Each structure stands twice: as structure tokens, then as C-alpha cells.
Coordinates of C-alpha atoms in Angstrom, one line a residue:
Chain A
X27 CA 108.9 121.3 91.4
X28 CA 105.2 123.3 91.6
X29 CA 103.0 121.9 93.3
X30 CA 99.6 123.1 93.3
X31 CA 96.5 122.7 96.0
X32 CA 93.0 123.5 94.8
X33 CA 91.4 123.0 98.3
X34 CA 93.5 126.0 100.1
X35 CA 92.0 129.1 100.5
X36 CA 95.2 131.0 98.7
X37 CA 94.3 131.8 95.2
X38 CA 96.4 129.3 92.6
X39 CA 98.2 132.0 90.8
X40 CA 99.6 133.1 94.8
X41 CA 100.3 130.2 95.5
X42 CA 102.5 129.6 91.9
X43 CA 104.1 132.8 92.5
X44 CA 105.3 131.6 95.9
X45 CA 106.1 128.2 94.7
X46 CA 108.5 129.9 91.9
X47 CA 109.9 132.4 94.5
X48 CA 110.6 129.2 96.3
X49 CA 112.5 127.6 93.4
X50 CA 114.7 130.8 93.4
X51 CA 115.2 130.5 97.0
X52 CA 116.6 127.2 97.1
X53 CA 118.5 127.9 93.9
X54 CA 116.6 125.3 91.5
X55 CA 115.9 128.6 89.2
X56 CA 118.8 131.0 88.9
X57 CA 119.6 134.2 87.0
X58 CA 118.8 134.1 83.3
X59 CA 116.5 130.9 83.8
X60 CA 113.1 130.8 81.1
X61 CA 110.0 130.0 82.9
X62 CA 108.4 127.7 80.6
X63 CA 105.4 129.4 78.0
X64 CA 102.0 130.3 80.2
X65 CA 100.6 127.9 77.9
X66 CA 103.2 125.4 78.5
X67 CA 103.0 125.2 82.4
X68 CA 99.1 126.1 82.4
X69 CA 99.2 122.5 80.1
X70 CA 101.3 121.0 82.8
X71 CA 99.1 121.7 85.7
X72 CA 96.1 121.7 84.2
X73 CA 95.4 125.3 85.3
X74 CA 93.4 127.7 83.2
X75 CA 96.3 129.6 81.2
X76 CA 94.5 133.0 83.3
X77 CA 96.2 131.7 86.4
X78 CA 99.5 131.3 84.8
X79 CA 99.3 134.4 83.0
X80 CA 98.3 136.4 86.3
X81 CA 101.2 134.9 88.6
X82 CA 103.9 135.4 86.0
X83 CA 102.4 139.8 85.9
X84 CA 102.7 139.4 90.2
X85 CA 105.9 138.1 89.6
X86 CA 107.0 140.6 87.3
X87 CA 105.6 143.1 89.3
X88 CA 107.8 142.0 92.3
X89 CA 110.7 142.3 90.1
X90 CA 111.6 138.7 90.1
X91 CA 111.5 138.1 86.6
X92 CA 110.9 140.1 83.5
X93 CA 108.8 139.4 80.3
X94 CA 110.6 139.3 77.6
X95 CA 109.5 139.7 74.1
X96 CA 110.4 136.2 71.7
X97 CA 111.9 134.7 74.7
X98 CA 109.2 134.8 77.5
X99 CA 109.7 134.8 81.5
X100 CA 113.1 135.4 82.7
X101 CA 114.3 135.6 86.0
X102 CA 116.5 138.9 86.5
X103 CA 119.1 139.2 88.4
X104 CA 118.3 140.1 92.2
X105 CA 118.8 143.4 93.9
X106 CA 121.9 142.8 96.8
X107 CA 120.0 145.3 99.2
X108 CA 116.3 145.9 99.6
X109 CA 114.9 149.4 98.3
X110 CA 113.9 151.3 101.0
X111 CA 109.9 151.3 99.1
X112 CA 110.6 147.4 99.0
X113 CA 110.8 147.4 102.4
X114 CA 108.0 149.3 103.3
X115 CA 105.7 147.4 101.1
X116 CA 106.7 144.1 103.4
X117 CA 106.5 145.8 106.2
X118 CA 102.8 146.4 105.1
X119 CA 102.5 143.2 103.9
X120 CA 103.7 141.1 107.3
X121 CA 102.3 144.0 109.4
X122 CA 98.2 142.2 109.9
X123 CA 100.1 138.9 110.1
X124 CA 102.3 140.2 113.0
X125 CA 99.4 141.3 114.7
X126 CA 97.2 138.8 114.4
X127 CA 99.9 136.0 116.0
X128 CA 100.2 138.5 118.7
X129 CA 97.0 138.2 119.4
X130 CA 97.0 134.8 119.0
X131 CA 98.8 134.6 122.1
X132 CA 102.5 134.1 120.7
X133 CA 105.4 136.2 122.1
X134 CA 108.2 138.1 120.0
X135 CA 110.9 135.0 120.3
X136 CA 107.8 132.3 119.3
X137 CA 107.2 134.7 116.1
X138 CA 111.2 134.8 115.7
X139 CA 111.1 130.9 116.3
X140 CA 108.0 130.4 113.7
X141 CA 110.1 133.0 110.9
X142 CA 113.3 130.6 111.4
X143 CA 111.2 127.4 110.8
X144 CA 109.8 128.7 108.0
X145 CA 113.2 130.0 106.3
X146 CA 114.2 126.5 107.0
X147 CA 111.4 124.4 105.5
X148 CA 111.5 126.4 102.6
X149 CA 115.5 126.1 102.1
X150 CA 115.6 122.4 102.8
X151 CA 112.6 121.1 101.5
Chain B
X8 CA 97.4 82.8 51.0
X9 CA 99.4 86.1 51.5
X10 CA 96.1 88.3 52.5
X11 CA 95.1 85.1 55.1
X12 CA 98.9 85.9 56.8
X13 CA 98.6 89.3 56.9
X14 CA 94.9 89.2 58.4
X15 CA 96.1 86.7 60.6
X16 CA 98.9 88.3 62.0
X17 CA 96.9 91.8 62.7
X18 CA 94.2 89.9 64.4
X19 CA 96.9 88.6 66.9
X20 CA 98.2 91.9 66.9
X21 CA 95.2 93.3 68.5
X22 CA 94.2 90.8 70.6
X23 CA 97.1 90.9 72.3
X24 CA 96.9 94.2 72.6
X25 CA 93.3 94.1 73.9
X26 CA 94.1 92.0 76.5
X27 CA 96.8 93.9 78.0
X28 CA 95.6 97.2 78.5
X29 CA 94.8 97.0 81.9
X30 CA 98.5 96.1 82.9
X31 CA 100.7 98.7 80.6
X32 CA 97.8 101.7 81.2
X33 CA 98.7 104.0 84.6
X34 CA 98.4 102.1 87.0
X35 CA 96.6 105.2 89.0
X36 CA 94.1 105.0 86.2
X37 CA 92.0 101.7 86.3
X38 CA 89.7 101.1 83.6
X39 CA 89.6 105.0 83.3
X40 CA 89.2 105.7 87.2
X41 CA 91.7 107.6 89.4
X42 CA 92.2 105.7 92.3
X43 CA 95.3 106.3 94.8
X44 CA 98.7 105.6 94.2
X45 CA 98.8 102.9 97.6
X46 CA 95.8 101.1 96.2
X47 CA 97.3 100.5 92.5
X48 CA 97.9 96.8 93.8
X49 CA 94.5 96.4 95.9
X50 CA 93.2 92.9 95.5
X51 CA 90.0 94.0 94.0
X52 CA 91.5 95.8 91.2
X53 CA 94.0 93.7 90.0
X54 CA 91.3 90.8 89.9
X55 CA 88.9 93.2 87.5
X56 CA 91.9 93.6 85.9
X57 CA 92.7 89.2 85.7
X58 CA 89.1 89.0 84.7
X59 CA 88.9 91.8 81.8
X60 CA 91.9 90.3 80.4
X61 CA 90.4 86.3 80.6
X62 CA 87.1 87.4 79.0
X63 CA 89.0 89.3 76.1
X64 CA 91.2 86.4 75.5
X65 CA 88.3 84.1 75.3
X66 CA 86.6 86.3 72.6
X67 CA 89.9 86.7 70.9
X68 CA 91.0 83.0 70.7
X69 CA 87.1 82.6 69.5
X70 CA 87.8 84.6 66.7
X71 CA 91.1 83.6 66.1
X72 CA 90.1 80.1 65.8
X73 CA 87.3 80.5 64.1
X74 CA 89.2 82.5 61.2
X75 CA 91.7 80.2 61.2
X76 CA 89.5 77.4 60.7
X77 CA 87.4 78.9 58.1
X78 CA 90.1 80.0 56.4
X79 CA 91.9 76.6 56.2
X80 CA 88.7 75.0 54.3
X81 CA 89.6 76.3 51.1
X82 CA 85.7 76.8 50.0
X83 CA 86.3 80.9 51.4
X84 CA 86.5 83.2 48.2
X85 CA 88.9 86.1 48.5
X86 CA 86.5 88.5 48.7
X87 CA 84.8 86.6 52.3
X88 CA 88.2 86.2 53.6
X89 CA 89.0 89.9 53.4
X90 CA 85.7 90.9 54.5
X91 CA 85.5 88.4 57.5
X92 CA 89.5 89.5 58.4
X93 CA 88.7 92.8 58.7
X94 CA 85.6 92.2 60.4
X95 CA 87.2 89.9 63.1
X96 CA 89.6 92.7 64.7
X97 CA 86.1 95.0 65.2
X98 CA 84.5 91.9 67.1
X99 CA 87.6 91.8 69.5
X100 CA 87.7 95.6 69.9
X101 CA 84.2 95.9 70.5
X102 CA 84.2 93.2 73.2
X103 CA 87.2 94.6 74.7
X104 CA 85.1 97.8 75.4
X105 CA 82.2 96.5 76.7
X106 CA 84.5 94.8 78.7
X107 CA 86.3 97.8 79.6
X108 CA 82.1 99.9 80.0
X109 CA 81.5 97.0 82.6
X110 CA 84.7 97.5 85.1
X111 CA 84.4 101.2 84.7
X112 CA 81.4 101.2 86.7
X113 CA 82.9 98.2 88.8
X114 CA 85.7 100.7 89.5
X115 CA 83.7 103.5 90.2
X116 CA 81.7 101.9 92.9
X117 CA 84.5 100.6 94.5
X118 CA 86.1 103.9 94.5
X119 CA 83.1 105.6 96.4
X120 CA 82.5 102.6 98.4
X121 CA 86.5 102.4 99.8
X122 CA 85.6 106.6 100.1
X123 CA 89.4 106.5 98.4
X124 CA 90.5 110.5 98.2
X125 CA 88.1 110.8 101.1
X126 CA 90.7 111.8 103.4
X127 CA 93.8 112.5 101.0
X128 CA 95.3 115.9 100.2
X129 CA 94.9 116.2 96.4
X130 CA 97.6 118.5 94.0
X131 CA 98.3 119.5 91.1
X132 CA 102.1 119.1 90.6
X133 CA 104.3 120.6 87.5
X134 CA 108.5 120.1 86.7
X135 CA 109.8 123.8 85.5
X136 CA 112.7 122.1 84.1
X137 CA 110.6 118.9 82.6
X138 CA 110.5 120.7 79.1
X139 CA 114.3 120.8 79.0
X140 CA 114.6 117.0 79.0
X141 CA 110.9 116.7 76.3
X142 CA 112.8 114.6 73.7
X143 CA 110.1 114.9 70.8
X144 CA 111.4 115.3 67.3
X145 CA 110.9 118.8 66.0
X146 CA 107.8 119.5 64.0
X147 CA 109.9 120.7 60.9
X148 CA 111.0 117.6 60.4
X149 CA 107.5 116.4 58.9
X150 CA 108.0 119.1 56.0
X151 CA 111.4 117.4 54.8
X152 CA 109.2 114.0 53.6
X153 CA 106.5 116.9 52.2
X154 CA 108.9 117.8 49.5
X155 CA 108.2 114.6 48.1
X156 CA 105.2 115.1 47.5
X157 CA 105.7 119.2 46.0
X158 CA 107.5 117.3 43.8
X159 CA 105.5 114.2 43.0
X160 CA 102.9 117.3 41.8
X161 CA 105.4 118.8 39.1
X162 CA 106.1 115.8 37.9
X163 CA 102.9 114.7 37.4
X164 CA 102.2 118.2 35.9
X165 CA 105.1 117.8 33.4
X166 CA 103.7 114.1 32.1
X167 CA 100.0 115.2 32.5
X168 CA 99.6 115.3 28.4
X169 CA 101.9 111.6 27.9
X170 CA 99.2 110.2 30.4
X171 CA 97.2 107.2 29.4
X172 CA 93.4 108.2 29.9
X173 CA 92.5 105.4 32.2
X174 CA 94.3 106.1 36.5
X175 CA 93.9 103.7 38.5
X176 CA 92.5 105.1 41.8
X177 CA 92.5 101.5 43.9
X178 CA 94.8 99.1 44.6
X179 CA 94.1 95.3 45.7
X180 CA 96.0 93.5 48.6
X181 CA 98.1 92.5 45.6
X182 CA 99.1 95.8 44.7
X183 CA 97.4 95.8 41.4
X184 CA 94.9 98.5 40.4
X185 CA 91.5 97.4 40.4
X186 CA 89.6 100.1 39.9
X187 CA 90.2 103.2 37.2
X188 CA 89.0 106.5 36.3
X189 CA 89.1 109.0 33.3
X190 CA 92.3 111.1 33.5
X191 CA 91.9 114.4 34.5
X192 CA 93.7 117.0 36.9
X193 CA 91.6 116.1 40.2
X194 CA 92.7 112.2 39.6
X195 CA 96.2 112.4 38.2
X196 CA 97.2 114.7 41.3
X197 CA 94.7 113.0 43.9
X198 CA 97.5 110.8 45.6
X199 CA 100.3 113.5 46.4
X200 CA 97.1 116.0 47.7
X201 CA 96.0 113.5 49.6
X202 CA 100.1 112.6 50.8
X203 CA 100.4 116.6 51.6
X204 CA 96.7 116.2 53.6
X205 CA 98.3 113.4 55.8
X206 CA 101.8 115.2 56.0
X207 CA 100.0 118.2 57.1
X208 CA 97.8 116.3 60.2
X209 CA 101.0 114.8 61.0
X210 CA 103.1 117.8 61.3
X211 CA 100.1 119.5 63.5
X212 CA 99.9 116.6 65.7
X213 CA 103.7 116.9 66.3
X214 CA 103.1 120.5 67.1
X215 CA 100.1 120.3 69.0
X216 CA 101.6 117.3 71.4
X217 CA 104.7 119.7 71.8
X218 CA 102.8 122.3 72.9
X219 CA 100.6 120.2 75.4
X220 CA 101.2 119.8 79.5
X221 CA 103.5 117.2 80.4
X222 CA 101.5 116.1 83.3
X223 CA 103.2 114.4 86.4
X224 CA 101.3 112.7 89.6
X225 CA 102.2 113.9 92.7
X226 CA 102.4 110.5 94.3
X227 CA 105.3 109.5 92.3
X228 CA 106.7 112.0 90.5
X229 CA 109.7 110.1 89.3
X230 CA 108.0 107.1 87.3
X231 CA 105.2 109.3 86.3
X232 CA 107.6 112.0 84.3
X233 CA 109.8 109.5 83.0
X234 CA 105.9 107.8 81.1
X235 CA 105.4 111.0 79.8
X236 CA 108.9 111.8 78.6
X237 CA 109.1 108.3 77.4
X238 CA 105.5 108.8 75.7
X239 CA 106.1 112.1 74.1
X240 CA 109.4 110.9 72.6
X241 CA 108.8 107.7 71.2
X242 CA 105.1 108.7 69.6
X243 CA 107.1 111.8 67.8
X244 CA 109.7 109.0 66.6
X245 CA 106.8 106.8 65.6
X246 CA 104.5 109.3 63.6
X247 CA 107.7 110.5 62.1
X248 CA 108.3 107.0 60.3
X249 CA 105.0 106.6 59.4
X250 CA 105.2 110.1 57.3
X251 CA 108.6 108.8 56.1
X252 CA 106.8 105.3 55.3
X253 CA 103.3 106.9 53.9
X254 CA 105.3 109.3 51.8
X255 CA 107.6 106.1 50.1
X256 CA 104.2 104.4 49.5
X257 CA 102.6 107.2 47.8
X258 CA 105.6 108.1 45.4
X259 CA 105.6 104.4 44.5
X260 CA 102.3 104.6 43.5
X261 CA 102.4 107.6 41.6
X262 CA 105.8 106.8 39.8
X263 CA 104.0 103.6 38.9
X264 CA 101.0 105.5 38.0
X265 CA 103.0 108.1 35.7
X266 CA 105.6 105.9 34.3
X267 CA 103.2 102.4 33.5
X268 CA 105.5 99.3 34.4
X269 CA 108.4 101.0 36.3
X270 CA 108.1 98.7 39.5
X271 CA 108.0 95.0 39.3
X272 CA 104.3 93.7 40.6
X273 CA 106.8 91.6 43.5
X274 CA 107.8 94.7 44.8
X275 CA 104.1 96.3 44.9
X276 CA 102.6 93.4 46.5
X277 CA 106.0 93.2 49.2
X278 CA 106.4 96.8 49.8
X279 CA 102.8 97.7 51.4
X280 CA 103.3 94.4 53.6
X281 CA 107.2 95.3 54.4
X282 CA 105.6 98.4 55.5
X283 CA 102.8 97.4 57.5
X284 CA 105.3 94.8 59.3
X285 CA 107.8 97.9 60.3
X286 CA 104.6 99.7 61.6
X287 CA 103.6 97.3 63.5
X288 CA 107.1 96.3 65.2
X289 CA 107.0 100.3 65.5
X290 CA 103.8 99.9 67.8
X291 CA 105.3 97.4 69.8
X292 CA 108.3 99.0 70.5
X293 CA 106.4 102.1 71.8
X294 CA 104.4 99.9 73.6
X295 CA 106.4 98.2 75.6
X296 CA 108.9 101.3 75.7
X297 CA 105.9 103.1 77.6
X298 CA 104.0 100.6 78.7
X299 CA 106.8 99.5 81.4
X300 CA 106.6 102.4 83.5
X301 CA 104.4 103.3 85.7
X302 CA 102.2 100.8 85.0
X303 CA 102.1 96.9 86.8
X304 CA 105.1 96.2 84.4
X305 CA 107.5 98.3 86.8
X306 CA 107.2 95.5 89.9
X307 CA 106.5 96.7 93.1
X308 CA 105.2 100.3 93.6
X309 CA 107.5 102.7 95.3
X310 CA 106.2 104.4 97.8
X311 CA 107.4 107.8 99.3
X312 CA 107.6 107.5 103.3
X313 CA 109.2 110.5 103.5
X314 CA 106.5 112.9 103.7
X315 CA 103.7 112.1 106.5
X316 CA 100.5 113.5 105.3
X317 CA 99.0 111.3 101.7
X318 CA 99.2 113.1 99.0
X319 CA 97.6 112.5 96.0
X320 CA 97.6 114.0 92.5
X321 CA 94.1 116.2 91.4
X322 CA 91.1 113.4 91.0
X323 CA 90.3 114.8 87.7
X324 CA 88.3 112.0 86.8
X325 CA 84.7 114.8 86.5
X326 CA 87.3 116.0 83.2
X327 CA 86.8 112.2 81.8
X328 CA 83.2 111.3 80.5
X329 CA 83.1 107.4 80.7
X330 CA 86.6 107.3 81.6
X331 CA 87.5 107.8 77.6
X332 CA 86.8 111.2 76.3
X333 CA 88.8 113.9 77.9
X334 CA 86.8 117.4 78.2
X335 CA 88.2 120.1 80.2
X336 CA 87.7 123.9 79.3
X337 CA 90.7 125.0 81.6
X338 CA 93.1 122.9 80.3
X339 CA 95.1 124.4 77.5
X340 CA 96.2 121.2 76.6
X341 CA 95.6 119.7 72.6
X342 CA 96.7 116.1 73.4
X343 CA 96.4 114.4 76.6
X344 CA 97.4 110.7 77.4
X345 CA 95.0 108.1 76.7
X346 CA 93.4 106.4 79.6
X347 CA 92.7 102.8 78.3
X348 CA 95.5 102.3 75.6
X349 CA 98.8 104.0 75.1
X350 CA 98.9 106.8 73.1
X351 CA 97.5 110.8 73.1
X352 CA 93.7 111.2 73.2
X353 CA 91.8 114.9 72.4
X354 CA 91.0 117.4 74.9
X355 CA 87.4 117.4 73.1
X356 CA 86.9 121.2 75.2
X357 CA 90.2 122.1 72.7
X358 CA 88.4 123.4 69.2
X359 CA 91.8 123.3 68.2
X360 CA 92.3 119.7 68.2
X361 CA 89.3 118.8 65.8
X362 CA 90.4 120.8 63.3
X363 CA 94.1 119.0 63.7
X364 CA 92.6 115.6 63.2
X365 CA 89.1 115.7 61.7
X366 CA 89.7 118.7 58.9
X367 CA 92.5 117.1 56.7
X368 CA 90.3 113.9 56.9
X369 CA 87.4 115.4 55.8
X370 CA 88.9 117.1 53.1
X371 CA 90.7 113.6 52.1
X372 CA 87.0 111.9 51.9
X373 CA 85.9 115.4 49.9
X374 CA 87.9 114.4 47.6
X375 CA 88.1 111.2 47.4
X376 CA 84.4 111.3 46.2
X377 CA 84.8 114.0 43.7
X378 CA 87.0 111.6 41.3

């Protein structure tokens, strides 16, 4: 399920890109899985097809799924271990979060504490 | 006697109908305003909705009565009685919308005045996996009645010369022809163009419905998908026996026209009356098939307490002008569910969908004025 809010300050297409990642997370989407047409789901939500079109070209650009001609959107199969560039890029990309909860007054085990809640809100949902 | 039945019986037919819009419609949707799931059963709304339905019915049984009365004198040439009959449905119709004008701005006030989505967190919500479960016919299958009509053209090419000059181009509630023309190409072959026109609309509106967003509310995600699943596969199922029906009508009509006396007049004045009476048990299955979920029909509502904060599906009501005409450049959608009536309405901001409807139809009236 995608679900969608308009009144967040993250862009739609991030936050469909999540909510798919999501999906593959907690194993509604698997390997081989068809996203449904940019049209289709842009129809579905209501979304300009844009929005669609852009998260499906971050996704593919993550390496989550891969365009295919004829068939459309389909998730590949994910890497066992991280790339050492795949890494970094995260590193880079939870790097100004890091810091800003530090200075938000949080300590290491709070941040550890807050990463563990979120692994499990997204697992369970 | 037989026009009065069948006059009769549509008039009921669509009064009934009239009237009970309000309860088989979304019950999130009242009188084409968005209001929140929890308040579907708020005592306001569902007496606009007891007091739309009691003024339609009052009109209706007016007219009913009134036809039926007028009708039973015996003084009423057929001609009146046909013209009054086919008035009488437009009365009803047109009273159930200014009906329907009058609540929508009843609703809208009491939607700003209860500040409803004032404090509600408002998504947008899509199934990846709905389209798997979409049960609509395929669009190819509105090309198997179309080879009907290819053929209906040879035929009539091959008997062209053997051709009486004189084609009937109208047929009487009787199923005789009352009106004829000189025979030329245009008016020997103007019933199976005019069969391939329809075919055509009806094999784009099967595509262009495929094709369009299966929308779900966020509020109750389970009764909402299974409406538009529901609505999706029994319109395909309906507009699909229509074709099949439309096309059998049409080759009648031509095999009678190219081979003079090959059908009994019986059978000409039953079948378009057999026909109609299939269509219309068609509507009401759809009806009630649909209009049972998510709407008052499905009881009590069932609310989600599992999650704390309200949620609420996207108030896209600004999309709706008058509550009726969907317009909404974003939306990539062709066909979006009707808001007061079951059944698929345009997206008006979709160019696409006039030329799916309104294109065949004007070339049917192009060329129903060139013979």
C-alpha cells in the first residue's frame, strides 16, 4: 500500500520512492515484481504522471529496480553486501542528519534507540 | 398498448433510480461533497439525503400517475403518448438535479460550518498489487462482435444491384419502417458504419477505463477497493453485452433490409423490447452489484481504531465543479467514477476522453444527415 501526503515538506516522488523501498522491505514487493505503468499508478493516486515518472528514474538510479523495455519497472534482485561507493554515498546521505540530532541534544544510544524504532515501524507496519 | 408498457416500465425504471442515488453513491461523497469517513452517518446528512429522496418520489409518482392516467383515457393518439413518455423521464431527471443543485450547496455549508478536514491528515493512498485483481474484460473482445458488422458491409456490397430503390432508414416502436430513402451506397451501408462507429466508442471506453487509476480512500481501504474492482468489472461485462446486443439488432435490421420479408414483423416488434428488458435487468444488476459497497447499503461503517491520528483520503472536491464534472490537469486518468449515480464520468482536463465519446457520435449525426 502507497500512501501519499501532499501537506509534508518531502517532495511526492521521495516520498513514493520510500514508500516502494518500504514494500521491498517488508517483502510485499519481491524479486521480479512489475511496478504497475507510470500512467497506471499516477491514475491511482492522482499524481501528475511527472512524479511517478521521476521516483521510478531515483529508484532506478538506486538500483532497486530496472526499466525494462515492453515490460516496464522491475525490481532486481538485491546486492548481498553493500558496495563500498554505496556505502559512502549513505554515509553522505545520514551524515547532516547525524549531526543535526546531535545537536539536538540526543546522545549516540538515543540515535541507536531512534534507528531501531524506525527499522521496526517500517518492518511491522 | 405495447409502447404504453414499455414507457411505463422505463419511467419506473428511473424514478427509482432517481431516488436512490444518495444511498448506493460513496457514502464519503454526499451530493458530490467529500466529507469524512466518521461523518458518513451524521444526522444532518442522512436527513438531506431522506428529504432529496421524498421530494424526488413526490415528482416521480406525479408523473407516474399522471401518465398512467392519461394514458388509460383512450382519447391519447400514439403519437402524444410517445411524446409525453419520453418527455416524463426528462421531468423526473430534471427535478432530481435541481434537487441534487440544492443539497450540494446544503452540503457544502455544512462541511465548512462543521470545519470537517479542519484538523484531519489528508492522503493520497494507491494498492501496487490492485491491478492484479482489475477483473475488466479485455478490450479485444469488442472487435469479435465488429466482424459482424465487416461482414454485414460485403454483404450488403454483394446485393447492392438486387436492391429495391426505396431503404428504409426508421423504424417505429413496432419495428416497421416508417420512413425511406432512395438507394444509394451512403444509405444501404449506413446501419453497419454506424454499428462499427458504436463498436469503436465501446472498444475505446473499455480501453480508456483499463488504463484509468483505480482510486482507493484512505479511510477504508478495504470497502473502497472492492467498489472500484466491483465497478470496473461489472461496467466492462455490461458495455460488453450491449455491443453483443447492439450488434444482433443491427444485423437484423440490415438482413431484413437486404433480404425484404426474412424476419416475421413478431419478432421485429419483440426483439428491440427483449433487448431493452435484458439492458435494463443489466443496469440493475450493476447497480445493486456496486451500489452495496461502500455506500449506506453496507450497514454500519467500519471504522479503523487501529491507527491514532484521523486520516482522511485527499479532499479533492476543488477537482469537481458543482460536484458533477470532474476536471483535473494532473490526473492521467480518462474515466473517473461518477459522483451522483453509478457509473464512469470524464476527466473533462483529459482531451483524450472527448474524442472517445463525443467523435464517433458526431460522426454518427454527420451522417445520419447526409442520407
Amino acid at each position: 500500500m502507497i500512501c501519499l501526503n501532499s501537506e509534508l515538506d518531502i517532495p511526492l516522488y521521495r516520498q513514493l520512492s520510500t514508500q516502494i523501498m518500504e514494500s521491498l522491505v517488508r517483502g510485499e514487493l519481491s524479486t521480479g515484481d512489475t511496478l504497475p505503468s507510470v500512467r497506471a499508478l499516477a491514475g491511482d493516486l492522482g499524481v501528475n504522471m511527472h512524479t511517478v515518472n521521476k521516483s521510478y528514474h531515483d529508484l532506478e538510479a538506486k538500483g532497486i529496480i530496472e526499466i525494462v523495455a515492453k515490460k516496464g519497472a522491475v525490481i532486481k534482485a538485491q546486492d548481498q553486501k553493500i558496495t563500498t561507493q554505496r556505502l559512502e554515498h549513505l554515509s553522505s546521505e545520514f551524515k547532516p542528519m547525524v549531526v543535526e540530532a546531535l545537536l539536538s541534544g540526543m546522545d549516540e544510544t538515543k540515535i541507536h534507540t531512534l534507528i531501531t524504532n524506525i527499522i521496526s515501524t517500517v518492518r511491522e507496519d | 398498448m405495447m409502447e404504453f408498457t414499455i414507457l411505463f416500465i422505463t419511467i419506473l425504471f428511473i424514478s427509482l433510480f432517481q431516488i436512490g442515488i444518495p444511498f448506493f453513491v460513496k457514502r464519503t461523497v454526499v451530493f458530490g461533497v467529500t466529507i469524512p469517513y466518521e461523518q458518513a452517518q451524521h444526522p444532518k446528512v442522512m436527513q438531506y439525503k431522506k428529504v432529496y429522496a421524498i421530494l424526488t418520489a413526490l415528482v416521480a409518482i406525479a408523473a407516474i400517475v399522471g401518465f398512467f392516467t392519461w394514458g388509460q383515457t383512450g382519447r391519447v393518439s400514439e403519437t402524444q403518448l410517445v411524446l409525453i413518455g419520453s418527455i416524463a423521464p426528462f421531468i423526473i431527471l430534471i427535478a432530481g438535479l435541481s434537487f441534487y443543485f440544492y443539497f450540494h450547496y446544503k452540503m457544502t455549508h455544512l462541511k465548512q460550518e462543521k470545519n470537517w478536514f479542519g484538523e484531519v491528515k489528508q492522503i493520497r493512498v494507491a494498492d501496487l498489487t490492485a491491478r492484479s485483481k482489475d477483473e475488466m474484460l479485455p478490450s479485444y473482445v469488442h472487435l469479435i462482435p465488429a466482424v459482424i458488422a465487416v461482414m454485414l458491409i460485403i454483404l450488403s456490397g454483394n446485393l447492392f444491384d438486387q436492391l429495391p430503390n426505396q431503404i428504409p432508414i426508421h423504424w417505429g416502436p413496432d419495428g416497421m419502417p416508417d420512413a425511406f430513402t432512395n438507394k444509394d451506397w451512403l444509405s444501404v451501408l449506413n446501419l453497419p458504419i454506424m454499428l462499427i462507429m458504436l463498436q469503436v466508442m465501446f472498444f475505446s471506453i473499455n480501453l480508456f477505463t483499463k488504463r484509468s487509476g483505480i482510486k482507493i480512500n484512505a479511510s477504508n481501504i478495504q470497502s473502497s477497493k472492492l467498489r472500484q474492482l466491483r465497478l470496473r468489472k461489472y461496467t466492462s461485462w455490461f458495455l460488453f453485452v450491449t455491443n453483443v446486443l447492439m450488434t444482433l439488432l443491427f444485423a437484423f435490421l440490415q438482413l431484413n433490409l437486404l433480404y425484404e420479408d426474412l424476419f416475421s414483423n413478431g419478432l421485429l416488434v419483440l426483439l428491440p423490447i427483449g433487448f431493452m428488458l435484458i439492458i435494463l435487468a443489466g443496469a440493475l444488476i450493476l447497480a445493486v452489484k456496486v451500489g452495496r459497497v461502500d455506500s449506506d447499503f453496507e450497514g454500519t461503517l467500519v471504522l479503523d481504531h487501529s491507527s491514532h491520528n484521523k486520516t482522511e483520503s485527499v479532499d479533492d472536491d476543488q477537482y469537481w465543479k458543482g460536484g458533477l464534472f470532474y476536471f483535473n490537469r494532473n490526473d492521467p486518468s480518462v474515466f473517473v467514477e461518477k459522483r451522483f449515480g453509478i457509473g464512469w464520468t470524464l476527466n473533462f482536463a483529459n482531451p483524450i476522453g472527448y474524442f472517445v465519446i463525443f467523435l464517433p457520435l458526431v460522426i454518427i449525426l454527420v451522417f445520419s444527415f447526409l442520407i
